[in-house]
Every structure is written in C-alpha cells, then in structure tokens.
Amino acid sequence: MPAALTAPSAVREDRPAHRDGNVLRRLAAYTCSMLGDNVYYLALSWAAVQAGTPAQAGAVMSVSALPRALLMLGGGVVADRFGPRRVVIGSDAVRCAAVLAVAALLLFTRPGLWPLALLALVFGTVDAVFMPAVGALPARVTSRGQLARVQGMRGLAIRFAGVVGAPLGGLGVATGGASAAFGLAGLLIAASLPLLVWVRVRELPRDDGRPAATAWGDLVDGPRHIRRHRVLAPLMLAIALGDLGFVGPLNVGLALLADERGWGASGMGGVLAGFGAGAGAASLLLTVRGRLPCAGLVAAYSILAGSVAIGALAYVPALAAAVTTALFIGLLAGLSGAMCAALLQTLTEPAYLGRVTAVAGLASLGLAPLSMPLSAAAIGAWGTGPVFVVSAAVCGLGGVVALGVPGLRRAELPR
C-alpha cells in the first residue's frame, strides 16, 4: 500500500466530515456498494423465483445467513489484522467478480438454481469479513470527534441506497432480465473500488504493545475486551436487546398487522415509508450537528421512547396514525442506533475495532432475526397487540440497561 495512503498526517483532524474529501470518497464508495447490494438482492430473488418453486427461492435467499453468522467473529479478526481498507477493497472485488460471473452465466445458459445458491453463499461468506471492516474504517479516515457525523452520513447513504436501489434493480430486470440486473449490481459494486483505493487512512496503535497473538487468541480477545470494559459490555447488551425487540415487529409483525387492519400492501408501504423518513431525519440531524451532548442519555431515552412507540403501533386506530407512529419509531431508532455506533467506535481500543464491530453485527444479524419466526408464531397464537407489547418491553430493557449503568449513562462523544 502506498505510504501516502497510510501516513498519520493524511487524515485531517480539524476538518468536519461533511467537508472532508477523504470522508466523502469513502461515503461515495459505501453508497455505490450498498446500491449494488440492493440491486443484487432484487435480482437474486427474481432469478430464484423464475428458476424454482417459492420454497426453493426462499431457501436460496436464506443461504447467505448461515456463513455470515458463523464467520462474523473471524471476519473481525481479519479486519483488525490486515486493516479494514484492504479488507473492504478485497471484499468488494470478490463480490463484484462473483456477481458478474453469474450475470454472464445467466446471459448464455439456463443453469437453474445452483449458481444462485452458490452466489448467495459467496455473498454471505464475504459479508462476514466486509461488515466488520466497514465498521472499523471510519476511525481511520476521520477524527474521533467526527464519528457521530459519519454515522449520520452513513445512515443517509443507507436510506438513499434503499430508495434508489430497488427501482434500479427493477429497471435492470425489465430491460434485460436477471442477467442485466446482476450485471448492473456488479458494475455498481465495481464503482466503489477506485474510490476506496483513493481513500487515505491512518494507522492506529495496535494496543498496549503486546506481540500479535495466534488467530484463536485474536478471536477470543474481541469478546474478552468487551466483557472487561465497564461501558462496552452494557452498551453491547443494550444494542442486542434493542435489536431483538425491534426486528420482529417491524418485519413480520408489521405485515401481519397491515393484513389484520385491512391496510393492504399500500398501507404497509406507507408505514414503512414513515419509518424510513424518520430514520432519514435522524441521520440528517447528526450529519448537520455532528455531535449531540449526553450521548449515553440520548441513546437510553431514545431506546425507551422508541419501545413505547413500538408497543403503541399495534393499537393505533387508523393508517395515518400508524404512519405517524412509524415516523417516530424511525426517528428514535435512527438516533439511538447512531449514538450507540458512535459510542462503540470511540470507546473501543483501536486494535479491537473490527472484532467489536463483528460482535455487534452478530447480535443484530444472528440473534435479532430469530425474533421474526417467533413473532409470527406468537401473533398467530395471541394476536398482534400482546406480541408488540412484549417486543416493546424487550427493546425497552436496552434503554433500562443504558440508564442503569453509570458509565454508559454518562458517556460522551469527544468534541
């Protein structure tokens, strides 16, 4: 790697993130990659439905979940050992090559489901490395005082990719079928590579000067670092509880609620749009402000207020009220999520950023999705109201943890 890209002076400490070309290049690369992801998932679902039964299509779509969950902690070790920028570049290169290969295969043959399942497996495996590296990268491209603003900018990129990616994927499918959509996804991911190469990073201190451990030692050092930290451990518990109570109601539960109330698909779309607008507003607030005082308290009260809104969503009488409630849920969830992520990055020792991010990702992608089938089964047995209230209580426990631990309650982001 060129020395100019890793020199400590290459990262400006005094420049706001939204005016820093280095941060903006990283944001543009991330946005291209997320756009490619959204197009890829639409292309994969369309191709799987066309090539097999609905059950087979569902199996293909779920193939990536297992390697992602199983390998996530190891991916954090890879990010910390080799540097997140290198890992992100390598991950995007592999994903780009895999998607373009399947696009070419579908263009000339009709191979069935096996290449789609293999592609999903590759994506899940690469995601296990990509996600911890992406989480560890901001601390190397900006100062600690700008991390909250970077989280806000990241949230805006995610919302933009979600809004634009699906129509792009649909346009690709309409123009040239699944092959064209996969090709478009590959090109979007490829666009991130030169931007990432251009991003300058600084080297962070390894830790206390100890020599590098074995791969197994590195693996267990991540959870051990969290467990021994007086703030990181409760913060991770608050994140896990918040996600566990949030994912079920806002995915499976919302669809069942919309069906029960007769809102239909358009009504459900309106509620999801309200949530997206609220989350986007939270991201915009952090992008503009850059830092909110009393970060620990803001996170705690946002989780608590968001949990109340989740419970109320099942009892609102009209669609307009549900959309408004969802807007508040999105605003509060976006605010608490960004505060927790910024605190996690500022409190973690630099040498452990990838592994700590991996543990947080595992809590969201490993534990939280378990609430979806449980929520569906529970709603079938007891109805939407009681299940939403229980989910809200689980989510609220995250806020109780944040308020109950003095170190987390008093946590501040650096100026």
PDB file of C-alpha atoms in Angstrom, residues 38-293:
ATOM      1  CA  ASN A  38     -29.894  -3.643  -3.147  1.00  0.00           C
ATOM      2  CA  VAL A  39     -29.892  -4.375  -6.879  1.00  0.00           C
ATOM      3  CA  TYR A  40     -28.245  -7.748  -6.216  1.00  0.00           C
ATOM      4  CA  TYR A  41     -30.893  -8.855  -3.703  1.00  0.00           C
ATOM      5  CA  LEU A  42     -33.722  -7.921  -6.057  1.00  0.00           C
ATOM      6  CA  ALA A  43     -32.022  -9.736  -8.938  1.00  0.00           C
ATOM      7  CA  LEU A  44     -31.374 -12.795  -6.783  1.00  0.00           C
ATOM      8  CA  SER A  45     -34.978 -13.020  -5.594  1.00  0.00           C
ATOM      9  CA  TRP A  46     -36.325 -12.560  -9.132  1.00  0.00           C
ATOM     10  CA  ALA A  47     -33.972 -15.125 -10.644  1.00  0.00           C
ATOM     11  CA  ALA A  48     -34.680 -17.644  -7.872  1.00  0.00           C
ATOM     12  CA  VAL A  49     -38.446 -17.313  -8.299  1.00  0.00           C
ATOM     13  CA  GLN A  50     -38.097 -17.762 -12.057  1.00  0.00           C
ATOM     14  CA  ALA A  51     -35.863 -20.829 -11.730  1.00  0.00           C
ATOM     15  CA  GLY A  52     -37.627 -22.728  -8.937  1.00  0.00           C
ATOM     16  CA  THR A  53     -40.592 -23.029  -6.611  1.00  0.00           C
ATOM     17  CA  PRO A  54     -41.360 -20.366  -3.961  1.00  0.00           C
ATOM     18  CA  ALA A  55     -39.939 -22.663  -1.282  1.00  0.00           C
ATOM     19  CA  GLN A  56     -36.738 -23.150  -3.270  1.00  0.00           C
ATOM     20  CA  ALA A  57     -36.476 -19.397  -3.852  1.00  0.00           C
ATOM     21  CA  GLY A  58     -36.822 -18.796  -0.118  1.00  0.00           C
ATOM     22  CA  ALA A  59     -34.084 -21.325   0.564  1.00  0.00           C
ATOM     23  CA  VAL A  60     -31.748 -19.594  -1.908  1.00  0.00           C
ATOM     24  CA  MET A  61     -32.415 -16.198  -0.297  1.00  0.00           C
ATOM     25  CA  SER A  62     -31.576 -17.582   3.156  1.00  0.00           C
ATOM     26  CA  VAL A  63     -28.354 -19.380   2.159  1.00  0.00           C
ATOM     27  CA  SER A  64     -26.155 -16.367   2.936  1.00  0.00           C
ATOM     28  CA  ALA A  65     -27.359 -16.053   6.540  1.00  0.00           C
ATOM     29  CA  LEU A  66     -25.518 -19.100   7.917  1.00  0.00           C
ATOM     30  CA  PRO A  67     -21.926 -18.330   6.780  1.00  0.00           C
ATOM     31  CA  ARG A  68     -22.439 -14.676   7.697  1.00  0.00           C
ATOM     32  CA  ALA A  69     -23.385 -15.583  11.271  1.00  0.00           C
ATOM     33  CA  LEU A  70     -20.819 -18.363  11.683  1.00  0.00           C
ATOM     34  CA  LEU A  71     -17.854 -16.437  10.283  1.00  0.00           C
ATOM     35  CA  MET A  72     -18.575 -12.916  11.528  1.00  0.00           C
ATOM     36  CA  LEU A  73     -16.230 -13.082  14.540  1.00  0.00           C
ATOM     37  CA  GLY A  74     -13.454 -14.410  12.341  1.00  0.00           C
ATOM     38  CA  GLY A  75     -14.135 -11.577   9.922  1.00  0.00           C
ATOM     39  CA  GLY A  76     -13.444  -9.118  12.732  1.00  0.00           C
ATOM     40  CA  VAL A  77     -10.059 -10.741  13.294  1.00  0.00           C
ATOM     41  CA  VAL A  78      -9.240 -10.419   9.583  1.00  0.00           C
ATOM     42  CA  ALA A  79     -10.223  -6.725   9.597  1.00  0.00           C
ATOM     43  CA  ASP A  80      -8.019  -5.993  12.629  1.00  0.00           C
ATOM     44  CA  ARG A  81      -5.056  -7.982  11.349  1.00  0.00           C
ATOM     45  CA  PHE A  82      -4.931  -6.747   7.757  1.00  0.00           C
ATOM     46  CA  GLY A  83      -6.565  -3.335   8.071  1.00  0.00           C
ATOM     47  CA  PRO A  84     -10.193  -2.523   7.222  1.00  0.00           C
ATOM     48  CA  ARG A  85      -9.447  -0.647   3.996  1.00  0.00           C
ATOM     49  CA  ARG A  86      -7.642  -3.594   2.425  1.00  0.00           C
ATOM     50  CA  VAL A  87     -10.376  -5.967   3.571  1.00  0.00           C
ATOM     51  CA  VAL A  88     -13.187  -3.784   2.204  1.00  0.00           C
ATOM     52  CA  ILE A  89     -11.411  -3.479  -1.169  1.00  0.00           C
ATOM     53  CA  GLY A  90     -10.830  -7.229  -1.329  1.00  0.00           C
ATOM     54  CA  SER A  91     -14.408  -7.994  -0.291  1.00  0.00           C
ATOM     55  CA  ASP A  92     -15.924  -5.683  -2.889  1.00  0.00           C
ATOM     56  CA  ALA A  93     -13.627  -7.129  -5.561  1.00  0.00           C
ATOM     57  CA  VAL A  94     -14.748 -10.694  -4.765  1.00  0.00           C
ATOM     58  CA  ARG A  95     -18.433  -9.719  -4.680  1.00  0.00           C
ATOM     59  CA  CYS A  96     -18.099  -7.847  -7.971  1.00  0.00           C
ATOM     60  CA  ALA A  97     -16.419 -10.780  -9.703  1.00  0.00           C
ATOM     61  CA  ALA A  98     -18.976 -13.279  -8.373  1.00  0.00           C
ATOM     62  CA  VAL A  99     -21.981 -11.205  -9.453  1.00  0.00           C
ATOM     63  CA  LEU A 100     -20.602 -10.509 -12.922  1.00  0.00           C
ATOM     64  CA  ALA A 101     -19.770 -14.199 -13.382  1.00  0.00           C
ATOM     65  CA  VAL A 102     -23.367 -15.188 -12.602  1.00  0.00           C
ATOM     66  CA  ALA A 103     -24.634 -12.410 -14.891  1.00  0.00           C
ATOM     67  CA  ALA A 104     -22.579 -13.837 -17.762  1.00  0.00           C
ATOM     68  CA  LEU A 105     -23.707 -17.389 -16.944  1.00  0.00           C
ATOM     69  CA  LEU A 106     -27.389 -16.394 -16.987  1.00  0.00           C
ATOM     70  CA  LEU A 107     -26.918 -14.490 -20.235  1.00  0.00           C
ATOM     71  CA  PHE A 108     -25.810 -17.556 -22.186  1.00  0.00           C
ATOM     72  CA  THR A 109     -27.363 -20.516 -20.308  1.00  0.00           C
ATOM     73  CA  ARG A 110     -30.255 -21.535 -18.069  1.00  0.00           C
ATOM     74  CA  PRO A 111     -28.329 -23.293 -15.301  1.00  0.00           C
ATOM     75  CA  GLY A 112     -31.086 -23.465 -12.683  1.00  0.00           C
ATOM     76  CA  LEU A 113     -30.772 -22.671  -9.003  1.00  0.00           C
ATOM     77  CA  TRP A 114     -27.268 -23.930  -8.209  1.00  0.00           C
ATOM     78  CA  PRO A 115     -25.313 -20.808  -9.338  1.00  0.00           C
ATOM     79  CA  LEU A 116     -27.749 -18.586  -7.435  1.00  0.00           C
ATOM     80  CA  ALA A 117     -27.276 -20.623  -4.267  1.00  0.00           C
ATOM     81  CA  LEU A 118     -23.504 -20.554  -4.756  1.00  0.00           C
ATOM     82  CA  LEU A 119     -23.595 -16.785  -5.271  1.00  0.00           C
ATOM     83  CA  ALA A 120     -25.645 -16.326  -2.098  1.00  0.00           C
ATOM     84  CA  LEU A 121     -23.133 -18.493  -0.227  1.00  0.00           C
ATOM     85  CA  VAL A 122     -20.231 -16.375  -1.520  1.00  0.00           C
ATOM     86  CA  PHE A 123     -22.014 -13.156  -0.551  1.00  0.00           C
ATOM     87  CA  GLY A 124     -22.726 -14.420   2.965  1.00  0.00           C
ATOM     88  CA  THR A 125     -19.124 -15.526   3.436  1.00  0.00           C
ATOM     89  CA  VAL A 126     -17.703 -12.250   2.144  1.00  0.00           C
ATOM     90  CA  ASP A 127     -20.210 -10.223   4.201  1.00  0.00           C
ATOM     91  CA  ALA A 128     -18.796 -11.845   7.339  1.00  0.00           C
ATOM     92  CA  VAL A 129     -15.493 -10.101   6.560  1.00  0.00           C
ATOM     93  CA  PHE A 130     -16.874  -6.989   4.849  1.00  0.00           C
ATOM     94  CA  MET A 131     -19.193  -5.824   7.619  1.00  0.00           C
ATOM     95  CA  PRO A 132     -16.632  -5.685  10.478  1.00  0.00           C
ATOM     96  CA  ALA A 133     -14.164  -3.949   8.162  1.00  0.00           C
ATOM     97  CA  VAL A 134     -16.733  -1.326   7.141  1.00  0.00           C
ATOM     98  CA  GLY A 135     -17.480  -0.696  10.810  1.00  0.00           C
ATOM     99  CA  ALA A 136     -13.812  -0.292  11.680  1.00  0.00           C
ATOM    100  CA  LEU A 137     -12.959   2.005   8.764  1.00  0.00           C
ATOM    101  CA  PRO A 138     -14.413   5.376   9.951  1.00  0.00           C
ATOM    102  CA  ALA A 139     -11.922   5.690  12.833  1.00  0.00           C
ATOM    103  CA  ARG A 140      -9.127   5.564  10.262  1.00  0.00           C
ATOM    104  CA  VAL A 141     -10.490   8.209   7.889  1.00  0.00           C
ATOM    105  CA  THR A 142     -11.645  10.913  10.310  1.00  0.00           C
ATOM    106  CA  SER A 143     -11.087  12.162  13.845  1.00  0.00           C
ATOM    107  CA  ARG A 144     -12.907  10.758  16.878  1.00  0.00           C
ATOM    108  CA  GLY A 145     -14.928  13.940  17.195  1.00  0.00           C
ATOM    109  CA  GLN A 146     -16.455  13.419  13.745  1.00  0.00           C
ATOM    110  CA  LEU A 147     -17.615   9.821  14.210  1.00  0.00           C
ATOM    111  CA  ALA A 148     -21.212  10.746  15.090  1.00  0.00           C
ATOM    112  CA  ARG A 149     -21.453  12.868  11.934  1.00  0.00           C
ATOM    113  CA  VAL A 150     -20.020   9.987   9.908  1.00  0.00           C
ATOM    114  CA  GLN A 151     -22.715   7.708  11.346  1.00  0.00           C
ATOM    115  CA  GLY A 152     -25.351  10.204  10.254  1.00  0.00           C
ATOM    116  CA  MET A 153     -23.867  10.340   6.757  1.00  0.00           C
ATOM    117  CA  ARG A 154     -23.788   6.539   6.651  1.00  0.00           C
ATOM    118  CA  GLY A 155     -27.480   6.454   7.591  1.00  0.00           C
ATOM    119  CA  LEU A 156     -28.302   8.825   4.742  1.00  0.00           C
ATOM    120  CA  ALA A 157     -26.368   6.605   2.343  1.00  0.00           C
ATOM    121  CA  ILE A 158     -28.296   3.537   3.501  1.00  0.00           C
ATOM    122  CA  ARG A 159     -31.644   5.315   3.046  1.00  0.00           C
ATOM    123  CA  PHE A 160     -30.627   6.583  -0.397  1.00  0.00           C
ATOM    124  CA  ALA A 161     -29.498   3.114  -1.485  1.00  0.00           C
ATOM    125  CA  GLY A 162     -32.725   1.578  -0.215  1.00  0.00           C
ATOM    126  CA  VAL A 163     -34.915   4.084  -2.072  1.00  0.00           C
ATOM    127  CA  VAL A 164     -32.944   4.091  -5.342  1.00  0.00           C
ATOM    128  CA  GLY A 165     -31.640   0.515  -5.424  1.00  0.00           C
ATOM    129  CA  ALA A 166     -34.981  -1.273  -5.795  1.00  0.00           C
ATOM    130  CA  PRO A 167     -36.150   0.793  -8.817  1.00  0.00           C
ATOM    131  CA  LEU A 168     -32.718   0.365 -10.416  1.00  0.00           C
ATOM    132  CA  GLY A 169     -32.936  -3.377  -9.954  1.00  0.00           C
ATOM    133  CA  GLY A 170     -36.465  -3.408 -11.343  1.00  0.00           C
ATOM    134  CA  LEU A 171     -35.296  -1.414 -14.351  1.00  0.00           C
ATOM    135  CA  GLY A 172     -32.477  -3.902 -14.913  1.00  0.00           C
ATOM    136  CA  VAL A 173     -34.872  -6.859 -14.762  1.00  0.00           C
ATOM    137  CA  ALA A 174     -37.353  -5.128 -17.082  1.00  0.00           C
ATOM    138  CA  THR A 175     -34.614  -4.257 -19.571  1.00  0.00           C
ATOM    139  CA  GLY A 176     -32.660  -7.490 -19.786  1.00  0.00           C
ATOM    140  CA  GLY A 177     -33.893  -9.917 -17.162  1.00  0.00           C
ATOM    141  CA  ALA A 178     -31.954 -11.187 -14.148  1.00  0.00           C
ATOM    142  CA  SER A 179     -28.692 -11.212 -16.101  1.00  0.00           C
ATOM    143  CA  ALA A 180     -28.891  -7.459 -16.739  1.00  0.00           C
ATOM    144  CA  ALA A 181     -29.807  -6.764 -13.118  1.00  0.00           C
ATOM    145  CA  PHE A 182     -26.860  -8.822 -11.864  1.00  0.00           C
ATOM    146  CA  GLY A 183     -24.596  -7.020 -14.328  1.00  0.00           C
ATOM    147  CA  LEU A 184     -25.815  -3.650 -13.034  1.00  0.00           C
ATOM    148  CA  ALA A 185     -25.196  -4.769  -9.435  1.00  0.00           C
ATOM    149  CA  GLY A 186     -21.656  -5.832 -10.336  1.00  0.00           C
ATOM    150  CA  LEU A 187     -20.914  -2.513 -12.037  1.00  0.00           C
ATOM    151  CA  LEU A 188     -22.186  -0.536  -9.040  1.00  0.00           C
ATOM    152  CA  ILE A 189     -20.000  -2.548  -6.672  1.00  0.00           C
ATOM    153  CA  ALA A 190     -17.082  -2.134  -9.085  1.00  0.00           C
ATOM    154  CA  ALA A 191     -17.536   1.650  -8.946  1.00  0.00           C
ATOM    155  CA  SER A 192     -16.644   1.549  -5.238  1.00  0.00           C
ATOM    156  CA  LEU A 193     -13.172   0.093  -5.893  1.00  0.00           C
ATOM    157  CA  PRO A 194     -11.335   3.121  -7.361  1.00  0.00           C
ATOM    158  CA  LEU A 195     -12.926   5.340  -4.712  1.00  0.00           C
ATOM    159  CA  LEU A 196     -11.687   3.029  -1.940  1.00  0.00           C
ATOM    160  CA  VAL A 197      -8.194   2.938  -3.442  1.00  0.00           C
ATOM    161  CA  TRP A 198      -8.222   6.747  -3.330  1.00  0.00           C
ATOM    162  CA  VAL A 199      -9.269   6.871   0.347  1.00  0.00           C
ATOM    163  CA  ARG A 200      -6.403   7.778   2.677  1.00  0.00           C
ATOM    164  CA  VAL A 201      -6.212   6.003   6.024  1.00  0.00           C
ATOM    165  CA  ARG A 202      -4.076   6.382   9.101  1.00  0.00           C
ATOM    166  CA  GLU A 203      -2.579   3.575  11.099  1.00  0.00           C
ATOM    167  CA  LEU A 204      -3.923   3.295  14.639  1.00  0.00           C
ATOM    168  CA  PRO A 205      -1.890   1.941  17.573  1.00  0.00           C
ATOM    169  CA  ARG A 206      -2.157  -1.794  17.936  1.00  0.00           C
ATOM    170  CA  ASP A 207      -2.926  -1.825  21.685  1.00  0.00           C
ATOM    171  CA  ASP A 208      -0.557  -1.991  24.640  1.00  0.00           C
ATOM    172  CA  GLY A 209       2.464  -3.091  22.645  1.00  0.00           C
ATOM    173  CA  ARG A 210       1.943  -6.811  23.065  1.00  0.00           C
ATOM    174  CA  PRO A 211       3.032  -9.048  20.195  1.00  0.00           C
ATOM    175  CA  ALA A 212       0.385 -10.372  17.840  1.00  0.00           C
ATOM    176  CA  ALA A 213      -1.496 -13.352  19.236  1.00  0.00           C
ATOM    177  CA  THR A 214      -2.480 -16.515  17.422  1.00  0.00           C
ATOM    178  CA  ALA A 215      -5.591 -16.476  15.262  1.00  0.00           C
ATOM    179  CA  TRP A 216      -7.541 -18.161  18.073  1.00  0.00           C
ATOM    180  CA  GLY A 217      -6.144 -15.700  20.594  1.00  0.00           C
ATOM    181  CA  ASP A 218      -7.229 -12.823  18.401  1.00  0.00           C
ATOM    182  CA  LEU A 219     -10.675 -14.367  18.071  1.00  0.00           C
ATOM    183  CA  VAL A 220     -11.322 -14.665  21.806  1.00  0.00           C
ATOM    184  CA  ASP A 221      -9.663 -11.331  22.569  1.00  0.00           C
ATOM    185  CA  GLY A 222     -12.545  -9.438  20.962  1.00  0.00           C
ATOM    186  CA  PRO A 223     -15.331 -10.735  23.260  1.00  0.00           C
ATOM    187  CA  ARG A 224     -12.900 -10.635  26.184  1.00  0.00           C
ATOM    188  CA  HIS A 225     -12.165  -6.964  25.527  1.00  0.00           C
ATOM    189  CA  ILE A 226     -15.905  -6.221  25.562  1.00  0.00           C
ATOM    190  CA  ARG A 227     -16.545  -8.251  28.709  1.00  0.00           C
ATOM    191  CA  ARG A 228     -13.806  -6.482  30.663  1.00  0.00           C
ATOM    192  CA  HIS A 229     -14.799  -2.971  29.584  1.00  0.00           C
ATOM    193  CA  ARG A 230     -17.078  -1.198  32.054  1.00  0.00           C
ATOM    194  CA  VAL A 231     -19.034   0.605  29.297  1.00  0.00           C
ATOM    195  CA  LEU A 232     -18.685  -1.543  26.164  1.00  0.00           C
ATOM    196  CA  ALA A 233     -20.240  -4.611  27.799  1.00  0.00           C
ATOM    197  CA  PRO A 234     -23.501  -2.894  28.842  1.00  0.00           C
ATOM    198  CA  LEU A 235     -23.550  -0.969  25.566  1.00  0.00           C
ATOM    199  CA  MET A 236     -23.402  -4.234  23.621  1.00  0.00           C
ATOM    200  CA  LEU A 237     -26.212  -5.658  25.783  1.00  0.00           C
ATOM    201  CA  ALA A 238     -28.329  -2.554  25.154  1.00  0.00           C
ATOM    202  CA  ILE A 239     -27.751  -2.871  21.381  1.00  0.00           C
ATOM    203  CA  ALA A 240     -28.672  -6.574  21.392  1.00  0.00           C
ATOM    204  CA  LEU A 241     -31.867  -6.062  23.415  1.00  0.00           C
ATOM    205  CA  GLY A 242     -32.906  -3.111  21.284  1.00  0.00           C
ATOM    206  CA  ASP A 243     -32.437  -5.071  18.060  1.00  0.00           C
ATOM    207  CA  LEU A 244     -34.111  -8.176  19.462  1.00  0.00           C
ATOM    208  CA  GLY A 245     -37.261  -6.248  20.361  1.00  0.00           C
ATOM    209  CA  PHE A 246     -37.239  -4.131  17.217  1.00  0.00           C
ATOM    210  CA  VAL A 247     -36.687  -6.559  14.329  1.00  0.00           C
ATOM    211  CA  GLY A 248     -39.715  -8.822  14.799  1.00  0.00           C
ATOM    212  CA  PRO A 249     -42.468  -6.184  14.986  1.00  0.00           C
ATOM    213  CA  LEU A 250     -41.056  -4.062  12.177  1.00  0.00           C
ATOM    214  CA  ASN A 251     -40.684  -7.007   9.781  1.00  0.00           C
ATOM    215  CA  VAL A 252     -43.052  -9.955  10.158  1.00  0.00           C
ATOM    216  CA  GLY A 253     -45.294  -8.237  12.714  1.00  0.00           C
ATOM    217  CA  LEU A 254     -45.955  -5.195  10.547  1.00  0.00           C
ATOM    218  CA  ALA A 255     -47.076  -7.328   7.595  1.00  0.00           C
ATOM    219  CA  LEU A 256     -49.488  -9.250   9.822  1.00  0.00           C
ATOM    220  CA  LEU A 257     -50.741  -6.034  11.417  1.00  0.00           C
ATOM    221  CA  ALA A 258     -51.412  -4.473   7.998  1.00  0.00           C
ATOM    222  CA  ASP A 259     -53.342  -7.571   6.935  1.00  0.00           C
ATOM    223  CA  GLU A 260     -55.325  -7.617  10.184  1.00  0.00           C
ATOM    224  CA  ARG A 261     -56.316  -3.941   9.892  1.00  0.00           C
ATOM    225  CA  GLY A 262     -57.108  -4.142   6.187  1.00  0.00           C
ATOM    226  CA  TRP A 263     -54.464  -1.574   5.224  1.00  0.00           C
ATOM    227  CA  GLY A 264     -53.193  -3.723   2.367  1.00  0.00           C
ATOM    228  CA  ALA A 265     -49.795  -3.602   0.726  1.00  0.00           C
ATOM    229  CA  SER A 266     -50.059   0.126   0.044  1.00  0.00           C
ATOM    230  CA  GLY A 267     -50.809   0.829   3.691  1.00  0.00           C
ATOM    231  CA  MET A 268     -47.872  -1.272   4.793  1.00  0.00           C
ATOM    232  CA  GLY A 269     -45.713   0.619   2.308  1.00  0.00           C
ATOM    233  CA  GLY A 270     -46.891   3.890   3.830  1.00  0.00           C
ATOM    234  CA  VAL A 271     -45.940   2.741   7.324  1.00  0.00           C
ATOM    235  CA  LEU A 272     -42.508   1.648   6.092  1.00  0.00           C
ATOM    236  CA  ALA A 273     -42.116   4.995   4.326  1.00  0.00           C
ATOM    237  CA  GLY A 274     -42.879   6.742   7.618  1.00  0.00           C
ATOM    238  CA  PHE A 275     -40.221   4.686   9.332  1.00  0.00           C
ATOM    239  CA  GLY A 276     -37.703   5.441   6.590  1.00  0.00           C
ATOM    240  CA  ALA A 277     -38.458   9.150   6.722  1.00  0.00           C
ATOM    241  CA  GLY A 278     -37.929   9.214  10.492  1.00  0.00           C
ATOM    242  CA  ALA A 279     -34.657   7.314  10.270  1.00  0.00           C
ATOM    243  CA  GLY A 280     -33.510   9.619   7.478  1.00  0.00           C
ATOM    244  CA  ALA A 281     -34.349  12.678   9.595  1.00  0.00           C
ATOM    245  CA  ALA A 282     -32.230  11.308  12.449  1.00  0.00           C
ATOM    246  CA  SER A 283     -29.325  10.741  10.075  1.00  0.00           C
ATOM    247  CA  LEU A 284     -29.684  14.247   8.655  1.00  0.00           C
ATOM    248  CA  LEU A 285     -29.713  15.740  12.165  1.00  0.00           C
ATOM    249  CA  LEU A 286     -26.446  14.020  13.049  1.00  0.00           C
ATOM    250  CA  THR A 287     -24.901  14.960   9.703  1.00  0.00           C
ATOM    251  CA  VAL A 288     -25.687  18.630  10.303  1.00  0.00           C
ATOM    252  CA  ARG A 289     -24.984  18.811  14.041  1.00  0.00           C
ATOM    253  CA  GLY A 290     -22.037  16.433  14.106  1.00  0.00           C
ATOM    254  CA  ARG A 291     -22.276  15.827  17.826  1.00  0.00           C
ATOM    255  CA  LEU A 292     -25.028  15.615  20.416  1.00  0.00           C
ATOM    256  CA  PRO A 293     -24.209  16.172  24.103  1.00  0.00           C
TER     257      PRO A 293
END
